[in-house]
Each structure stands twice: as C-alpha cells, then as structure tokens.
Coordinates of C-alpha atoms in Angstrom, one line a residue:
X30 CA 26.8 -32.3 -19.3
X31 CA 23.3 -31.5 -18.7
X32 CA 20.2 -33.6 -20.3
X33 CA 16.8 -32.5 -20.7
X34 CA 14.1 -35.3 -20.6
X35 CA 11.1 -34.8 -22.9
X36 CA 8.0 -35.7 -21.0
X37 CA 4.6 -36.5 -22.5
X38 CA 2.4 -33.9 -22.5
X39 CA -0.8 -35.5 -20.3
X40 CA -2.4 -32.5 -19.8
X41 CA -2.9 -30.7 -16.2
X42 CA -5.7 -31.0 -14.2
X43 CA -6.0 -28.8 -10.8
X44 CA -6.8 -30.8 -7.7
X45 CA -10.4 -30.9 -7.2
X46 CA -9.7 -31.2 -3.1
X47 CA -7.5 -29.7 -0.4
X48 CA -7.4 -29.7 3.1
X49 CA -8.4 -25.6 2.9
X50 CA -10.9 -24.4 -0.1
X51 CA -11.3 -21.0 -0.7
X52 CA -14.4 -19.7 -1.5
X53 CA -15.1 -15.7 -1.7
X54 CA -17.5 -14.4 1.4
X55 CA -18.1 -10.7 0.9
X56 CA -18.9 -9.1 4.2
X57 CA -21.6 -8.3 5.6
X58 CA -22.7 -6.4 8.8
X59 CA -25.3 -8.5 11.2
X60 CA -28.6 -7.0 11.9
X61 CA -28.2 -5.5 15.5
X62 CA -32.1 -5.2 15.4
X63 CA -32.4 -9.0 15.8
X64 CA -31.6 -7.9 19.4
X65 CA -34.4 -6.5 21.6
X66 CA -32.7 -3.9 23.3
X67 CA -31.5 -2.9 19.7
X68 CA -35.0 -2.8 17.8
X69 CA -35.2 0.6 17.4
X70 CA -31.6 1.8 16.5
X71 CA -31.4 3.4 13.4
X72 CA -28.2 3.2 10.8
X73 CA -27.5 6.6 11.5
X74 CA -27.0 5.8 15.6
X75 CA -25.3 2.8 15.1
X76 CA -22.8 4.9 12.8
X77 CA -22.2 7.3 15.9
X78 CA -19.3 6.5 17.8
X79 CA -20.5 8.2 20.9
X80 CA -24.0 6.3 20.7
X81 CA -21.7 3.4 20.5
X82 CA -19.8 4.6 24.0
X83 CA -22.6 5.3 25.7
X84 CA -24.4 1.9 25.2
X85 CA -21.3 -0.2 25.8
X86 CA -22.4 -3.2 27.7
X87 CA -20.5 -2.8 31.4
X88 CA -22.6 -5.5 33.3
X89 CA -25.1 -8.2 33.6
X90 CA -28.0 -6.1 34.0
X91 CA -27.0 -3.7 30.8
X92 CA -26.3 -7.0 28.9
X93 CA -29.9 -8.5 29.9
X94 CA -31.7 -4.9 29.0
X95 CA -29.8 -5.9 25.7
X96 CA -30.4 -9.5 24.8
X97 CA -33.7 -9.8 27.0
X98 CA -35.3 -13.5 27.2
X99 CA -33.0 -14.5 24.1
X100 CA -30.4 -15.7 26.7
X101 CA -31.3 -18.3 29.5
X102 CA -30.4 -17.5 33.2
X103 CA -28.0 -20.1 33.1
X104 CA -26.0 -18.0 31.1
X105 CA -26.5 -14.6 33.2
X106 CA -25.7 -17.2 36.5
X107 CA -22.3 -18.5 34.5
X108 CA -21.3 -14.9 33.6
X109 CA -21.9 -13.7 37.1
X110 CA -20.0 -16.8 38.9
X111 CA -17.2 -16.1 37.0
X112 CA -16.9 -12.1 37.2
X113 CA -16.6 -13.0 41.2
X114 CA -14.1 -15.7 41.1
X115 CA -12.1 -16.0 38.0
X116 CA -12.6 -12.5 35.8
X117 CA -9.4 -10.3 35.1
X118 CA -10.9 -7.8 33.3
X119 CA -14.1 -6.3 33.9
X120 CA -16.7 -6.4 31.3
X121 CA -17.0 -3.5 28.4
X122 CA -18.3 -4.2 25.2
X123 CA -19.6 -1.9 22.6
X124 CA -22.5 -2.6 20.6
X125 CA -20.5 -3.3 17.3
X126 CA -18.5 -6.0 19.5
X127 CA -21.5 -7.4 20.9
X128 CA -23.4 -7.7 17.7
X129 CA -20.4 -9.6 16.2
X130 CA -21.5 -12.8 18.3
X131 CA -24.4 -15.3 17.6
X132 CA -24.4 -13.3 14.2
X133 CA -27.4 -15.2 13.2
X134 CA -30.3 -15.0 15.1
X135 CA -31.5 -18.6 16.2
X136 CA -35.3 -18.6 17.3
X137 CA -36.1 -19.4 20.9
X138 CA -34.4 -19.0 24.0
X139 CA -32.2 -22.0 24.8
X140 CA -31.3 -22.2 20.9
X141 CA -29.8 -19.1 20.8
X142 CA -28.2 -19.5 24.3
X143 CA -26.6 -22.7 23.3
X144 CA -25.4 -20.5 20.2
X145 CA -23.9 -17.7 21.9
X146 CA -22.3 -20.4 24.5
X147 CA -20.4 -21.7 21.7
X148 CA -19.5 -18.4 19.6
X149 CA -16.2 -17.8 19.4
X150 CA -15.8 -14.1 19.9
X151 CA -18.3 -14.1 23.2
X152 CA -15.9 -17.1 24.5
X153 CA -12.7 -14.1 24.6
X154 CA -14.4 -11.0 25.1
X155 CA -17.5 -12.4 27.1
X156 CA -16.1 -15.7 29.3
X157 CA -18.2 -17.2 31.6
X158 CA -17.0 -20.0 34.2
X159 CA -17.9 -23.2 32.7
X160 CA -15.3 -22.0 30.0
X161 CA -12.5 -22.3 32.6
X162 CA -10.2 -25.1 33.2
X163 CA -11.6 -26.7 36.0
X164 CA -7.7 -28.3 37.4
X165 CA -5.6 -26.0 36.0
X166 CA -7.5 -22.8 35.8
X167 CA -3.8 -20.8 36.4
X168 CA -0.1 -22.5 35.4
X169 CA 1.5 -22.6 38.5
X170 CA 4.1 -19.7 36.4
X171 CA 1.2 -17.4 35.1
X172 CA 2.5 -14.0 36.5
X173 CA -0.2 -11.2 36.3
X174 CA 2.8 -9.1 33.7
X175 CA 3.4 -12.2 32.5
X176 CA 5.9 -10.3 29.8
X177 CA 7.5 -8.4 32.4
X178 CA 7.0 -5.1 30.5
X179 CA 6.5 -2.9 33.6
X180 CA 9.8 -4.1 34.7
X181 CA 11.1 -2.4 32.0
X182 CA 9.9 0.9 32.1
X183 CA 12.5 3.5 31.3
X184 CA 10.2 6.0 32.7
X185 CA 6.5 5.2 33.7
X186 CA 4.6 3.5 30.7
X187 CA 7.2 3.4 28.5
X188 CA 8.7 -0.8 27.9
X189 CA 12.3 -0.4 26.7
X190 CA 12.5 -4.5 26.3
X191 CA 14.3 -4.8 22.4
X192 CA 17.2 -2.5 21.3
X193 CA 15.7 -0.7 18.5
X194 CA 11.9 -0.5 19.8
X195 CA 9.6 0.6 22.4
X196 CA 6.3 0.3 24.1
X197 CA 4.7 3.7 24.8
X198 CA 1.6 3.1 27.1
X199 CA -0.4 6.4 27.2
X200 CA -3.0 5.2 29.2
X201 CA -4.6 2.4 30.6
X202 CA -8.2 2.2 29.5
X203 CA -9.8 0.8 26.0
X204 CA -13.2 0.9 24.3
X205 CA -13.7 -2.6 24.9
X206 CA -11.7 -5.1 27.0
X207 CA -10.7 -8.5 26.6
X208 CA -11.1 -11.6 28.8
X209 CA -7.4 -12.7 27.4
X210 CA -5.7 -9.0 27.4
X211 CA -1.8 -9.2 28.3
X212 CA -1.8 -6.3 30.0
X213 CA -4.6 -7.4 32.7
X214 CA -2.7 -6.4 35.0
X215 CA -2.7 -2.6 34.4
X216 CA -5.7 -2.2 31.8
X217 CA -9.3 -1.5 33.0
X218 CA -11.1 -1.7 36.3
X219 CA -10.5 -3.6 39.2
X220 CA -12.1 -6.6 39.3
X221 CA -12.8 -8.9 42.3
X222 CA -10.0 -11.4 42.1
X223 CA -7.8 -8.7 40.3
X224 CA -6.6 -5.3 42.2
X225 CA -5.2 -3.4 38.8
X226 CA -1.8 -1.2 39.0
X227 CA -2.4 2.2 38.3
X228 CA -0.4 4.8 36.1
X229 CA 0.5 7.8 38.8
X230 CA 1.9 10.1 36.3
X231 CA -0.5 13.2 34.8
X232 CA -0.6 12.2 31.5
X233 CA 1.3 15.2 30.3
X234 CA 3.9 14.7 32.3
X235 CA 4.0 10.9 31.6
X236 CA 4.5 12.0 28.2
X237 CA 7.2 14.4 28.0
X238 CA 9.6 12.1 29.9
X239 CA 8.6 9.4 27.2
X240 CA 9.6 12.3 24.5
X241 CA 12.8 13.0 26.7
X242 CA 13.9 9.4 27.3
X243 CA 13.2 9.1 22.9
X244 CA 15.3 12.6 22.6
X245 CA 18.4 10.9 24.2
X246 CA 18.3 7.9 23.2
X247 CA 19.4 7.7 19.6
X248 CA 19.3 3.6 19.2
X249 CA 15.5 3.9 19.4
X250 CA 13.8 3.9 15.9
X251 CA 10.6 2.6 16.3
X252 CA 7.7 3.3 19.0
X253 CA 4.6 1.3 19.4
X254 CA 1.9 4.1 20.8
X255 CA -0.6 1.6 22.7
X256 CA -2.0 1.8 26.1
X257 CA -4.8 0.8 26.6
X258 CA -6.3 1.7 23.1
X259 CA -5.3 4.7 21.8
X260 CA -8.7 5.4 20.3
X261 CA -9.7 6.2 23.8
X262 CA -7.2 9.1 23.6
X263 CA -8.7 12.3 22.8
X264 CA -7.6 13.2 19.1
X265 CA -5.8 16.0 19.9
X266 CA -3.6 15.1 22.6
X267 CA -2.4 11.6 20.4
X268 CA -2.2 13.9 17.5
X269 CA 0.3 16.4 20.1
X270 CA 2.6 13.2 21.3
X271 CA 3.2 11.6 17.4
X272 CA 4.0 15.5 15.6
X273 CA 6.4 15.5 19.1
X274 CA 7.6 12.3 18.1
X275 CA 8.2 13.0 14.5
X276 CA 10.4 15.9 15.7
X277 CA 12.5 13.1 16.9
X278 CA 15.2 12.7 13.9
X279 CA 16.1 9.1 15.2
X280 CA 12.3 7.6 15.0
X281 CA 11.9 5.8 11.6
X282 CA 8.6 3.5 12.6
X283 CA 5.5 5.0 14.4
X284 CA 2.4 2.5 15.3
X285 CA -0.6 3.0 16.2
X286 CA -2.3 0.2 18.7
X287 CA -6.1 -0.2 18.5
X288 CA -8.5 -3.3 18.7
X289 CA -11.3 -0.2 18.3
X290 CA -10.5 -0.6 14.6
X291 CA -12.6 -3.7 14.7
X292 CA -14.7 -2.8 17.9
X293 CA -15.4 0.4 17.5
X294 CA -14.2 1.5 14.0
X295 CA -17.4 4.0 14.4
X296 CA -14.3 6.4 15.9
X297 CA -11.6 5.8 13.0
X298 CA -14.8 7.3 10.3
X299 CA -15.1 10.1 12.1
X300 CA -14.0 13.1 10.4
X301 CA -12.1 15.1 12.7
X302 CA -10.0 11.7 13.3
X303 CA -9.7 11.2 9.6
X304 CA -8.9 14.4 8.7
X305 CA -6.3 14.6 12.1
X306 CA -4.6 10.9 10.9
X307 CA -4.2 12.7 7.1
X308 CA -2.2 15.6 8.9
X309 CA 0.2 13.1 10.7
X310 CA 0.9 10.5 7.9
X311 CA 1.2 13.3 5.5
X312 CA 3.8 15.0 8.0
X313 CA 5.4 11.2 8.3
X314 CA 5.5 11.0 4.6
X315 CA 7.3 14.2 4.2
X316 CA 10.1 12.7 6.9
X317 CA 10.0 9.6 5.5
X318 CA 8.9 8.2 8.3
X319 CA 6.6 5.0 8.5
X320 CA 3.3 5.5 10.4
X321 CA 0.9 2.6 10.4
X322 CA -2.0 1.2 13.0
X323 CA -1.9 -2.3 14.6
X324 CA -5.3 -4.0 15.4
X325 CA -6.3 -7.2 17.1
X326 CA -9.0 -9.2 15.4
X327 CA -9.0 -12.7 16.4
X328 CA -12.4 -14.0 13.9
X329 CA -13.6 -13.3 10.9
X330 CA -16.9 -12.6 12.1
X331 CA -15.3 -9.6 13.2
X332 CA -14.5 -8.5 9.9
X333 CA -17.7 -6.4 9.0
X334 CA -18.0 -3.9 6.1
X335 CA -17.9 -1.0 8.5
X336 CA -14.6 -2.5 9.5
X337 CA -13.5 -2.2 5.9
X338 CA -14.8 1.1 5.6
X339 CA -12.7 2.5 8.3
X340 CA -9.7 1.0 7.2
X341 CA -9.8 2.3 3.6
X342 CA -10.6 5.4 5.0
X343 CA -7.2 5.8 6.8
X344 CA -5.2 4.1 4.0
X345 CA -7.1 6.6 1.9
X346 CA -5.2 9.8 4.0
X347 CA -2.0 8.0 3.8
X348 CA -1.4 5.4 6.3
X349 CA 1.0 3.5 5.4
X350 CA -0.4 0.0 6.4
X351 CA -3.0 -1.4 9.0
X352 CA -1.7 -4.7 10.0
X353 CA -3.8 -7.4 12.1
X354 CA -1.9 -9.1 15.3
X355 CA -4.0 -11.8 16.7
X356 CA -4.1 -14.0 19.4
X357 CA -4.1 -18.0 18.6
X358 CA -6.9 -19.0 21.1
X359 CA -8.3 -22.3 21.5
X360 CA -12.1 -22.4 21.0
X361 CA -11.7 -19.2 19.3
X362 CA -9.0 -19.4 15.9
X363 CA -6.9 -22.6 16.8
X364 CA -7.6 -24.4 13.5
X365 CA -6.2 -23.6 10.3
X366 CA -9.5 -23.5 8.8
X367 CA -10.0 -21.0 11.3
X368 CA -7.0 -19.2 10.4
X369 CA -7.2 -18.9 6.8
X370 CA -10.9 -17.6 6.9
X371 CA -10.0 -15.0 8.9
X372 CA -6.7 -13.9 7.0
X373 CA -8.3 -14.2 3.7
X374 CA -11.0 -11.8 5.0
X375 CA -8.7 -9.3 6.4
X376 CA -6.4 -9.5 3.1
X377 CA -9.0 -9.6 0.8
X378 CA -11.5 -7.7 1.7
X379 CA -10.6 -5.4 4.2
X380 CA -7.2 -4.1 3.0
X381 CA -5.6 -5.6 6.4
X382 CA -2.5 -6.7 6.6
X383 CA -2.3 -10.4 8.6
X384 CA 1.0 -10.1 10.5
X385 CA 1.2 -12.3 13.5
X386 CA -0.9 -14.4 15.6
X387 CA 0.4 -14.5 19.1
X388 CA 0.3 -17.6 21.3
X389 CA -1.8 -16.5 24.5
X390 CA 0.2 -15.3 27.1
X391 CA 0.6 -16.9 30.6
X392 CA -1.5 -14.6 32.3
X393 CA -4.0 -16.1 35.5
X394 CA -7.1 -18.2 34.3
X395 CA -6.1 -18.2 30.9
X396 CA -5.2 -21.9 30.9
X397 CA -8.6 -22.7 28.8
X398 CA -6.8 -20.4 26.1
X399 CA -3.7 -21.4 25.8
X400 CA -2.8 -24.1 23.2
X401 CA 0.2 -25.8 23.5
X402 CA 3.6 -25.2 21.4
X403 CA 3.5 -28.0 18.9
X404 CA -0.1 -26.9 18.1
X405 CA 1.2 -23.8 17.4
X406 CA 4.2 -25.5 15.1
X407 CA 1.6 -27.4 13.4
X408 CA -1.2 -24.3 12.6
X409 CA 2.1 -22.5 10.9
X410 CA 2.7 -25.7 8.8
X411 CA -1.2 -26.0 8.2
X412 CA -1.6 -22.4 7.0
X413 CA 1.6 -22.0 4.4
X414 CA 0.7 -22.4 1.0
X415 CA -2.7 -21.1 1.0
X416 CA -2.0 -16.7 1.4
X417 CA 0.3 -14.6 -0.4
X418 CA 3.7 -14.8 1.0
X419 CA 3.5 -10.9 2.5
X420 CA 0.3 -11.9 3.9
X421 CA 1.2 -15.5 5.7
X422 CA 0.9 -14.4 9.1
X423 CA 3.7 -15.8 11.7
X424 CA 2.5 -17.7 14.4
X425 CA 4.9 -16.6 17.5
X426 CA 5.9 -17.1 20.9
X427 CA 6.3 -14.0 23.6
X428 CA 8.8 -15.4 25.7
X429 CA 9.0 -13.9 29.3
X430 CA 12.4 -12.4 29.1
X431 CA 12.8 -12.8 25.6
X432 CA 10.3 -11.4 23.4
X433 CA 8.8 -12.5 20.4
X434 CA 10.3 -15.6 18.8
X435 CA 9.0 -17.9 15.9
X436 CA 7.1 -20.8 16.4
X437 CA 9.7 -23.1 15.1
X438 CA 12.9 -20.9 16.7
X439 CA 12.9 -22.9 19.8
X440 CA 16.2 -24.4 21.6
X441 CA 14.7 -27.5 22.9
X442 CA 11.1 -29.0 23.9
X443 CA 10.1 -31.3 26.3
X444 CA 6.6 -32.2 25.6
X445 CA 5.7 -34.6 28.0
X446 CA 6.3 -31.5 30.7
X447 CA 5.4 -29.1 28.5
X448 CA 8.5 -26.7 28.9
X449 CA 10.4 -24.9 26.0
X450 CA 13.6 -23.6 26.0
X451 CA 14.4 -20.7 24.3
X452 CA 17.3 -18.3 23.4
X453 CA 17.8 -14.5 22.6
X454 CA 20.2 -12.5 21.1
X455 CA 19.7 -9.2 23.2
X456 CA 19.4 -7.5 26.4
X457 CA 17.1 -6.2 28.3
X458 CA 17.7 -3.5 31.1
X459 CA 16.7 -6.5 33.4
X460 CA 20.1 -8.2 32.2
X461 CA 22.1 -5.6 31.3
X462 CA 25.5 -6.5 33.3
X463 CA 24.7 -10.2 33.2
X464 CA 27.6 -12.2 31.5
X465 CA 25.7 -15.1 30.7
X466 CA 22.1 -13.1 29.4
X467 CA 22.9 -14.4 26.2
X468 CA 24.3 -18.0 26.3
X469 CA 21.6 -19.5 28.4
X470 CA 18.1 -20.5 27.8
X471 CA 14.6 -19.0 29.1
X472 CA 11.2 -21.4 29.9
X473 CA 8.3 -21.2 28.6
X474 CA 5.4 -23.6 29.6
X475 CA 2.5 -25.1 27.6
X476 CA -0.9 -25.3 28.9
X477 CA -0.8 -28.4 31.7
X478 CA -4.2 -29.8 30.6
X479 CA -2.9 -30.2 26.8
X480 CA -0.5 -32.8 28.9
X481 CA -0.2 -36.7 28.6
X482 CA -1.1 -38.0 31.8
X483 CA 2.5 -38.5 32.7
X484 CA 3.2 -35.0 32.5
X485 CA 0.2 -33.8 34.5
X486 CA 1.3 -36.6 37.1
X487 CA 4.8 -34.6 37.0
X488 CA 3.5 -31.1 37.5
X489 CA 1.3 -32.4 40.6
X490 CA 3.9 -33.8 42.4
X491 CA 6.2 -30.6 41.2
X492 CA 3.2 -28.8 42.7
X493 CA 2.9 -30.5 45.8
X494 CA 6.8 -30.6 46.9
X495 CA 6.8 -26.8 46.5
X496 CA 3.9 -26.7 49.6
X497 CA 0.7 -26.4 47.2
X498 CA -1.8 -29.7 46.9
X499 CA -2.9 -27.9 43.7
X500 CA -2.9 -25.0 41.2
X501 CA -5.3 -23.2 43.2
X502 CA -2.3 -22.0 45.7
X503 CA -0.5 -20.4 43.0
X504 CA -3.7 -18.6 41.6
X505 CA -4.3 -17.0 44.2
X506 CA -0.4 -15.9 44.4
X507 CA -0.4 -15.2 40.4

C-alpha cells in the first residue's frame, strides 16, 4: 500500500547564493588599437585572414614592435630565458591571439606588465621562465609523444590507437602554437632544447596511403583530420582528402581539428572556405555521414564575437556541430568558476559545443601545467549541475597506452606518490599479441610538486637510486 503525505504549502523561494552565479556577458572583441604597433589597423585589416598571417608575432623583437614600452624588459628578458632553455614550441601568435591577452588596457608600463604576467591565455600560448616549476620542471616520465601516437602509425601520420577511430595528421604546422601542444614533438619549429621529428612523406603521397589504409580497413568509422591545424591546409587540397574520404562507404564520423577557429577564425569567414565547407557537409549530409570541426579554447576571453561569427557561419552551411576540447590548465581554467564561464560562453553565445577538457599531457616542462588527478575529480564534481546535461563537458584523462578515460574511471590511486592506475578494454597495434593487454593496469602520474612532502621525499630518492640527483637528468633525456 502506498501513502501520500500532504505537506503544507510554504511557498518556494530560489536560493539567493551558490557557489557558481550566472550572469549573462555578451561578447565583445578587445580594442587591438590599445596596442601601439596596432594603432593604425583598420576593421577591414583586422578581418583579413592574410593580414592576420603576415603579422603573426614569431619573436621577441616582432612582439616588442607590437606591445612597445607597454611591457617591461623584465618581461622580454623572462620570455627570452626561457625560449633558450625550457621552450618546446617556438613562438607564433596571430594578432587575434595576441589581442585576446591583457584585454583591458591598464595605463603605465609595469601595470600592464604585471597584467599580462598574470593573464591566463599569455601564461599557455606565451610562457616565460619564471612560469616554470623550478624542481620539477619535467616528471621524470614526461616523454616528448607522451601519448605514444607516432608509435602507432599505420602508415606515416596516420594514429590507428582505438578500434573504430583514427588520427589523420596532414601536416605538421598551425596558425598559432601552443606552449602546452601534445604533439610538441612533431608540430612547429625546432626549438633550442627541442629537435622536432619531421613528416618525410610528400603530402600527396602521405595521403593516399592514409585513403588506402581507410579503403581496407572496414572497422574504421570515424577519422579525426588534424595535423597541425588544418586551417593551415590549403582549401582545396583538405577539401580533395574529405570528398576522398567520403567515397569511403565504412566512414560514418569526419572531424575537422582547428584551434584557428578561435585564433584565427579570420580564415573560417572567408568565402571560398565557407562556400568549400557548404560543398562537403552538404555531400556528408546526402551520405549521411557526420562532419563536424573540433577546436581548442581554453578561456573565455577567447570567445570574441568574431569567434561566434565564424562559427554560425559554418553551422549556417551545414556543419553538423563545432565542439570545444580544452585543456584543464593550472593558472589558466583549473577552477570551476573558471570552467563554467568559459562553457557558458561557448554554449550560449557562440553556438559551441563544450565536449571535453583534457588533463595536460606529460609532455617536458609542462609540470607548472599539470594539476593533479583528484583536482581533476573534484572540477567534474564542481561543474555538474550548473550546464545543460549535453553541454557538461567531461573532464578526462589521456592515458599513455590507453587513451581517453573519465576522470572518475580509474582502477586505483595512490595520492601520496601521485600514481594512477588504469584499465582498458582494447588494443592497440603496440599490444596486439599480448595476452595480458587487457587484464593489467597502465600509470599515470600526477604533477610531483602538487605532492605532500612525503611523496616528493619518495620520488627523490626514486630519482636518485635510478643514477639522477634530480629531475634535471631526465629532462634532458625526455
């Protein structure tokens, strides 16, 4: 038998405070003009996508011709000092990047320094060495592909690491590159502590055995097209590789990786791009196929009208979805507050899906990054609630050997060292013939400066029985 309790009605009142309050913040696009370099661009050159190649910022003395006496030299002498001893990617930023830090202008020189010092999106794309972690700059297991994904190449650039899925790298370059970039190993130039791997393959070539490997292997039905950035692709020839890859009966899921979305969506407006994406997803459409673009936006400061407008404009040809994958970085996103104002702007107002935040990988240097895995547990408690269920990103965790895995999915955690254990339920052509790929678990290791004292005492002496008296050894290894 089932009662039903009367209760008084007392009225309802909504709670007047929450940990997270949302308040609407339409966008807006900062004033390049309040830099000196920039006093003189007009609307219609800051629109141009080439204008915004050819004044990229690729080095200290284009970024001073730029800023002028609104930095202080201790800032140009920081960014130098750590482009020659700790940099993995070289520096490229176009203006729209750029502009996106310090977005209001703060009057006098060593104001405005200490502003763009602490601003989150020049602490990723623009680090400078008193960001670093002085002990632990490297974990002793950073690996340069920390992901392994070049260990899995099928044929040259393309990843075959999850059953159903694959990484298509068409190039190596990008209109921009970032201080955190997983691929650092491959992407961009050279930089003095970091010799880069090259692609050998014409691109043509590289190309048509990615189409051949696709063509014969049926259990394939979805291909990430990345690189690099595929907005540095030349329309036509990414336009040629997805109508070859639609011809593919097997492929169900095409995506399109590009950060330029939100650093340079000046290329996404333009026209003959626009008019070249409403060709493909048309085509898709027709096969029933889904075609969408991945970007990387980490702040919402990134998230600037012209931003919007490029993204309506592809949805407007019939993309299917533009879908945001972040990176949780500490000094950069790592609080919920964080989190939410950024999804909420990328939801809201710029039609962007927010899909997933990835921890930072264990790349070299990145140690000043990386937060540790119950940080990451707690953000994805902080965050629930607060977005739309199809727009609650997932916080996840890349797991060399692996892949991605929920925050909360791991096996077992030892937080004093810092070590996870994780599990997977597939192979990888790494473990193909291994009995036991499947029953054991893989490491992965949290930042060692996020450590209790114990722990840090542990990975010294771990350090120093293995032959090095610090991390330094197994930087320069990494």
């Amino acid at each position: 038998m089932t009662t039903y309790l009367d209760t008084e009605q007392t009225g309802f009142t909504a709670v007047a405070h929450q940990p997270y309050t949302y308040v609407r913040r339409r966008l807006s696009e900062p004033d390049w003009r309040r830099y000196p370099g920039w006093a003189a661009v007009t609307e219609a050159e800051w629109r141009d996508p080439q204008w915004q190649r050819a004044h990229s910022v690729k080095n200290i003395a284009q970024l001073r011709a730029v800023a002028g006496d609104l930095l202080d030299e201790r800032f140009y002498d920081d960014l130098y000092a750590d482009q020659q001893q700790r940099a993995t990617m070289s520096m490229l930023l176009p203006p729209q990047m750029l502009n996106t830090m310090a977005p209001h202008h703060v009057r006098g020189s060593r104001e405005f320094t200490d502003a763009f010092y602490a601003d989150p999106i020049r602490r990723y794309m623009l680090p400078v060495l008193s960001d670093r972690e002085s002990d632990w700059s490297s974990h002793p297991y950073a690996e340069r592909d920390s992901l392994h994904e070049s260990d899995m190449w099928v044929v040259e650039g393309l990843t075959h690491r999850y059953p159903t899925k694959v990484l298509a790298e068409l190039l190596s370059t990008c209109p921009q590159y970032c201080g955190h970039c997983t691929r650092m190993d491959l992407v961009g130039n050279s930089t003095p502590t970091v010799g880069k791997s090259k692609l050998t393959l014409h691109p043509v070539d590289r190309q048509e055995r990615m189409l051949d490997y696709l063509r014969a292997t049926p259990t394939v039905r979805d291909v990430v097209v990345s690189g690099g950035d595929v907005a540095n692709l030349p329309w036509p020839r990414l336009e040629s590789f997805l109508l070859q890859l639609l011809e593919i009966d097997t492929i169900r899921d095409i995506r399109l990786a590009s950060k330029a979305l939100a650093a340079l969506p000046q290329h996404w407006l333009q026209p003959k791009v626009v008019e070249g994406v409403e060709r493909v997803a048309r085509l898709a459409a027709a096969r029933g196929v889904n075609l969408a673009l991945h970007t990387h936006i980490n702040h919402v400061q990134s998230v600037t009208p012209l931003v919007a407008e490029a993204t309506r404009a592809l949805l407007d040809v019939g993309l299917r979805d533009v879908r945001n994958q972040g990176v949780l970085l500490r000094g950069v996103n790592a609080t919920a507050v964080d989190l939410l104002d950024l999804c909420f702007a990328l939801q809201g107002e710029a039609n962007i899906l927010p899909y997933y935040f990835y921890m930072c990988d264990m790349i070299p240097h990145a140690e000043h990054w990386r937060t540790a895995l119950w940080e990451a547990q707690q953000l994805q408690l902080e965050i629930m609630g607060y977005l739309p269920g199809f727009a609650t990103p997932r916080i996840v965790c890349d797991v060399p050997y692996v892949g991605k895995r929920w925050v909360d999915q791991v096996v077992y955690y030892d937080r004093i060292r810092g070590i996870s254990h994780w599990s997977k339920n597939y192979r990888t052509g790494l473990d193909g013939s291994d009995p036991d790929a499947l029953s054991r678990v893989y490491p992965y290791y949290d930042p060692i400066g996020s450590l209790p004292p114990s722990g840090q005492a542990w990975w010294r002496k771990t350090c120093a029985s293995r032959g090095a008296a610090s991390s330094t050894v197994h930087e320069e290894g990494s």
